Short mmCIF file of N, CA and C in Angstrom, two decimals:
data_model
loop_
_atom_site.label_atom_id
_atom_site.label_comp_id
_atom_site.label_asym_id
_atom_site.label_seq_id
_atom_site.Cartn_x
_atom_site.Cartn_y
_atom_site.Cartn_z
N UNK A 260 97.79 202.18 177.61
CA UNK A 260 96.80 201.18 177.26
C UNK A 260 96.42 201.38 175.79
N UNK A 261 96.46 200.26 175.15
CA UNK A 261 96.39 200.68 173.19
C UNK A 261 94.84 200.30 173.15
N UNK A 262 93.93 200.56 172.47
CA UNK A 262 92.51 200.43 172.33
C UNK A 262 92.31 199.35 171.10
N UNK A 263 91.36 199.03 170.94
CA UNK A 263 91.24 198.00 169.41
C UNK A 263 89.36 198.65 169.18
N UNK A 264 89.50 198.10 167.58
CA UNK A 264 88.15 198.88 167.22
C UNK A 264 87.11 197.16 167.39
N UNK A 265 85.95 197.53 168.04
CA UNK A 265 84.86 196.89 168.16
C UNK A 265 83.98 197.14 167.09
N UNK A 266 83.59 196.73 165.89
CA UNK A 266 82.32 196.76 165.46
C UNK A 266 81.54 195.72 165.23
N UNK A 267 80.00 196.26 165.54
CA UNK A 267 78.66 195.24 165.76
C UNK A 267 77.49 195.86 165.01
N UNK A 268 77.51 194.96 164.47
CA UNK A 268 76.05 195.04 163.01
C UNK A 268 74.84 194.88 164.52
N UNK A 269 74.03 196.03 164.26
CA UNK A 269 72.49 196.25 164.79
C UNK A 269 71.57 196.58 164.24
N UNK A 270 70.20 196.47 164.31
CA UNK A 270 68.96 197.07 163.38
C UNK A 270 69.27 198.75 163.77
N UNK A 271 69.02 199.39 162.40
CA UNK A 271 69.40 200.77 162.60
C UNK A 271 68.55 201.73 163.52
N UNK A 272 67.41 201.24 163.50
CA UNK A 272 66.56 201.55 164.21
C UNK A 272 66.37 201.83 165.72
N UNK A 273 66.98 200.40 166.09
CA UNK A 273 67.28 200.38 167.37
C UNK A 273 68.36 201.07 167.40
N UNK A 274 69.56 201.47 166.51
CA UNK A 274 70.43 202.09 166.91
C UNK A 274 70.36 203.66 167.52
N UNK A 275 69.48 203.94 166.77
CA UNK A 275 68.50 205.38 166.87
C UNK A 275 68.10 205.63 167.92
N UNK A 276 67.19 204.64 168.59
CA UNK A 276 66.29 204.96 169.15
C UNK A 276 67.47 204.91 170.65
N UNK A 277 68.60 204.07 171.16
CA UNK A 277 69.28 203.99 172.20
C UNK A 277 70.12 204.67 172.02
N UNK A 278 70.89 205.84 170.75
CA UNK A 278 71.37 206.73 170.97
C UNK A 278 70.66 207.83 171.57
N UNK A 279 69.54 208.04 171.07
CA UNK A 279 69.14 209.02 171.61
C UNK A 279 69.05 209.30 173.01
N UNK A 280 68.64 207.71 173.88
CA UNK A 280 68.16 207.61 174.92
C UNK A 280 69.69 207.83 175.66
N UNK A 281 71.01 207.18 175.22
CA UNK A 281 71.65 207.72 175.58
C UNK A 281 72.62 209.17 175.81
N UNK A 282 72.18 209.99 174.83
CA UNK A 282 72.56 210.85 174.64
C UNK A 282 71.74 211.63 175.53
N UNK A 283 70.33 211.81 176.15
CA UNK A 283 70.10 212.19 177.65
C UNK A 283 70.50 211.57 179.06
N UNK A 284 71.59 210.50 178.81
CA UNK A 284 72.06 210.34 179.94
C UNK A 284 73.44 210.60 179.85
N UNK A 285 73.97 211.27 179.12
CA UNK A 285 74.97 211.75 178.99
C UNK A 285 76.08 210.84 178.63
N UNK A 286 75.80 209.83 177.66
CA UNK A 286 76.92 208.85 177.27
C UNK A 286 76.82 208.50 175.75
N UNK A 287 77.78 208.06 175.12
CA UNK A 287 77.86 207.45 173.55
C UNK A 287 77.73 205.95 173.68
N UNK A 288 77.20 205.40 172.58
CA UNK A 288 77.37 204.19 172.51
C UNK A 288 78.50 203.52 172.45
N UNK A 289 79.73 204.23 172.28
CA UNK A 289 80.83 203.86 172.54
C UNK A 289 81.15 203.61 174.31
N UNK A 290 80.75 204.48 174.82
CA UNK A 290 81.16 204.76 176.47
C UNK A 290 80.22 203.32 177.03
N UNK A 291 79.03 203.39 176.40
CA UNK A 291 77.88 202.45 176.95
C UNK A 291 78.39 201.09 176.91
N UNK A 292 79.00 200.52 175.70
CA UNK A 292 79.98 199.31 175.37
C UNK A 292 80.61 199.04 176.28
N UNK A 293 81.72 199.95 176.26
CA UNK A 293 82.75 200.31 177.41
C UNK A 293 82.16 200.16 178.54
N UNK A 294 80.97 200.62 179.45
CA UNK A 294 80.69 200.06 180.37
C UNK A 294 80.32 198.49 180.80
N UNK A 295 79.49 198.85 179.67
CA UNK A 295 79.01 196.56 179.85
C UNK A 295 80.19 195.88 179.48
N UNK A 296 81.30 196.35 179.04
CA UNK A 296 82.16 195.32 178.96
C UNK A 296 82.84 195.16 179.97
N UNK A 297 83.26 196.36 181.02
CA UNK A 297 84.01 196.75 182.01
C UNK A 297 83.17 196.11 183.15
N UNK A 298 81.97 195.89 182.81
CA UNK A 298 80.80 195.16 184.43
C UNK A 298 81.09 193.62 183.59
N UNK A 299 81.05 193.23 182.80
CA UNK A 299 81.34 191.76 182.68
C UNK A 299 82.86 191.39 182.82
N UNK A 300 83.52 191.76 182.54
CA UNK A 300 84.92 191.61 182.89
C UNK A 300 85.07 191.50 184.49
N UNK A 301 84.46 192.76 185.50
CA UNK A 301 84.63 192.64 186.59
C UNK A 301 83.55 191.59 187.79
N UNK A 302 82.31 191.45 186.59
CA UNK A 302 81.00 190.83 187.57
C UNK A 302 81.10 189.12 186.86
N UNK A 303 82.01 189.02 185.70
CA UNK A 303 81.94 187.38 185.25
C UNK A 303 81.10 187.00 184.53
N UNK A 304 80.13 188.09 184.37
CA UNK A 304 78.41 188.06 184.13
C UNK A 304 78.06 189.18 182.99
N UNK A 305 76.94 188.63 182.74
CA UNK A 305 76.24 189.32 182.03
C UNK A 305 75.54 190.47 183.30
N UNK A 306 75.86 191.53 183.31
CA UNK A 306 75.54 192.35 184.49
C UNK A 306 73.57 192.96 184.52
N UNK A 307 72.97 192.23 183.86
CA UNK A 307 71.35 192.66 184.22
C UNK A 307 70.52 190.90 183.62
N UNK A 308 69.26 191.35 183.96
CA UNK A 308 68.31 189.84 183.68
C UNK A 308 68.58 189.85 182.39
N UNK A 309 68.38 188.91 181.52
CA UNK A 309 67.85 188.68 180.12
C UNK A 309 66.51 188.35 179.98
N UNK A 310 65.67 188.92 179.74
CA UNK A 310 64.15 189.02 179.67
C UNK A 310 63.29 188.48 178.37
N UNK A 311 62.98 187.64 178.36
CA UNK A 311 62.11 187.40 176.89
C UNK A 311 60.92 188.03 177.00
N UNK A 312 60.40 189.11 176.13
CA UNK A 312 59.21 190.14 176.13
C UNK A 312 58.13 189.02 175.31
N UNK A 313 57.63 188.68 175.63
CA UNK A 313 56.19 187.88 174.76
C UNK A 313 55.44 189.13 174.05
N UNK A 314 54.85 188.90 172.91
CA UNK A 314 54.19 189.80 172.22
C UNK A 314 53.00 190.30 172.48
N UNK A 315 52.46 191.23 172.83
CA UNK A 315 50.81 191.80 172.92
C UNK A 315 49.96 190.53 172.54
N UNK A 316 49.70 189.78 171.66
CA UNK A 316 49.16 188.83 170.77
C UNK A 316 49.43 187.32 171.46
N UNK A 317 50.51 187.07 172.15
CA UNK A 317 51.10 186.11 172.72
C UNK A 317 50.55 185.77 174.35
N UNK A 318 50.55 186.95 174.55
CA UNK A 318 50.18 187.22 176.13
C UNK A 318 48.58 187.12 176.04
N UNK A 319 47.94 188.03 175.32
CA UNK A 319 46.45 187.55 175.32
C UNK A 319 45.68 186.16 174.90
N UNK A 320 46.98 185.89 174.14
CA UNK A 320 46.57 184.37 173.93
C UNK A 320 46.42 183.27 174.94
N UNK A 321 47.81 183.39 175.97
CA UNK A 321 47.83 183.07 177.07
C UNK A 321 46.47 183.36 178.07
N UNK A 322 46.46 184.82 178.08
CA UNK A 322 45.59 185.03 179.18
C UNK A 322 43.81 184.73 178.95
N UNK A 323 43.20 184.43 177.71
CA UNK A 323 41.90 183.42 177.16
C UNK A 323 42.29 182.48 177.54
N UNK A 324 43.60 181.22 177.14
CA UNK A 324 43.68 180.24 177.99
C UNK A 324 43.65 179.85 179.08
N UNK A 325 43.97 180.94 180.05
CA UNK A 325 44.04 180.31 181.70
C UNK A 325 42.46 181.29 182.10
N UNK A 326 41.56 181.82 180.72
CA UNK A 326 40.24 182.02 181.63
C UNK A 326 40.43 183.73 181.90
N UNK A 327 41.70 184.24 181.84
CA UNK A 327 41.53 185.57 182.36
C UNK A 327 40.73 186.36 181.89
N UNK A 328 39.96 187.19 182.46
CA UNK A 328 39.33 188.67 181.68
C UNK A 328 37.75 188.08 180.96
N UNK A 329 37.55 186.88 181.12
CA UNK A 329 36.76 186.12 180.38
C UNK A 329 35.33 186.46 181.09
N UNK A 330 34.32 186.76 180.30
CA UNK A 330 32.61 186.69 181.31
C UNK A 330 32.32 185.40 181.05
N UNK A 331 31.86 185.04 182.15
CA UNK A 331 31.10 183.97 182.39
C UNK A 331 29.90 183.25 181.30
N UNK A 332 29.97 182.13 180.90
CA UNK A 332 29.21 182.08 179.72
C UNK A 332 27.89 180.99 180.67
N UNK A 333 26.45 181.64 179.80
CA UNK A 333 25.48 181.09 180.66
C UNK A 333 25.20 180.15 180.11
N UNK A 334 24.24 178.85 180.70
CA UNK A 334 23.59 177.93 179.80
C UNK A 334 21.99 178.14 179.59
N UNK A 335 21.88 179.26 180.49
CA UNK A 335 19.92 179.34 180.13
C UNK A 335 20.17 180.83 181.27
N UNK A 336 18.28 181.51 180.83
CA UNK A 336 18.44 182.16 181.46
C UNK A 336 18.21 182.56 183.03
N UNK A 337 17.96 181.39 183.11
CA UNK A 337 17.57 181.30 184.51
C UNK A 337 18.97 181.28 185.50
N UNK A 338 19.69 180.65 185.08
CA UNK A 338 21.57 180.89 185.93
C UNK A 338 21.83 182.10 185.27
N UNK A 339 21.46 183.37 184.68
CA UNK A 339 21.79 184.53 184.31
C UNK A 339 21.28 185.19 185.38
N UNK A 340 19.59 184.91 185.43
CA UNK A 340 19.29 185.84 185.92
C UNK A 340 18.91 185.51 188.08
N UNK A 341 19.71 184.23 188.04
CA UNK A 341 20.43 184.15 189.35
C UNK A 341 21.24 185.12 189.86
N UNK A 342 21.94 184.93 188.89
CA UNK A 342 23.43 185.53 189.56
C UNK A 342 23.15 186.97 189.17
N UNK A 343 22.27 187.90 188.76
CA UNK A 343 21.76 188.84 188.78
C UNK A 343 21.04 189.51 189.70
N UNK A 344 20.13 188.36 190.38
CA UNK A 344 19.50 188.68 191.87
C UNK A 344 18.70 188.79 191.48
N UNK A 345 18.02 188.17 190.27
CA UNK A 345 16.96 188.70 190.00
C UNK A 345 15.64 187.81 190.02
#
């Protein structure tokens, strides 16, 4: 079987940070390639979810819009000090 060379421009950073992670699971980023290419070849697929991560900033933005986490805003103090029991 003759091999051919793969290279792929990545942020270096990230390159860093998933060698390392692979290098406690006992594989190179070469081997790691080699696997996802060997599960798409055999699965047809992209072999895991593709996930869009929304940003810290994105998500809280969201979650003020639908009301989450939000206190209750009063109009006097008398519906304050209702719902206080008081």
């Amino acid at each position: 079987m003759s091999t051919a060379l793969l290279q792929v421009r990545v942020d270096e950073e990230l390159k860093h940070r998933v060698d390392k992670k692979l290098k406690r699971m006992g594989l190179t980023t070469s081997s790691a390639v080699n696997l996802l290419l060997h599960q798409i070849d055999i699965q047809g697929k992209i072999p895991f979810e593709i996930v869009d991560r929304p940003n810290d900033l994105h998500h809280a933005v969201q979650d003020i819009e639908a009301g989450v986490g939000l206190s209750k805003v009063y109009q006097d103090t008398d519906e304050l000090y209702k719902d206080l029991g008081l």
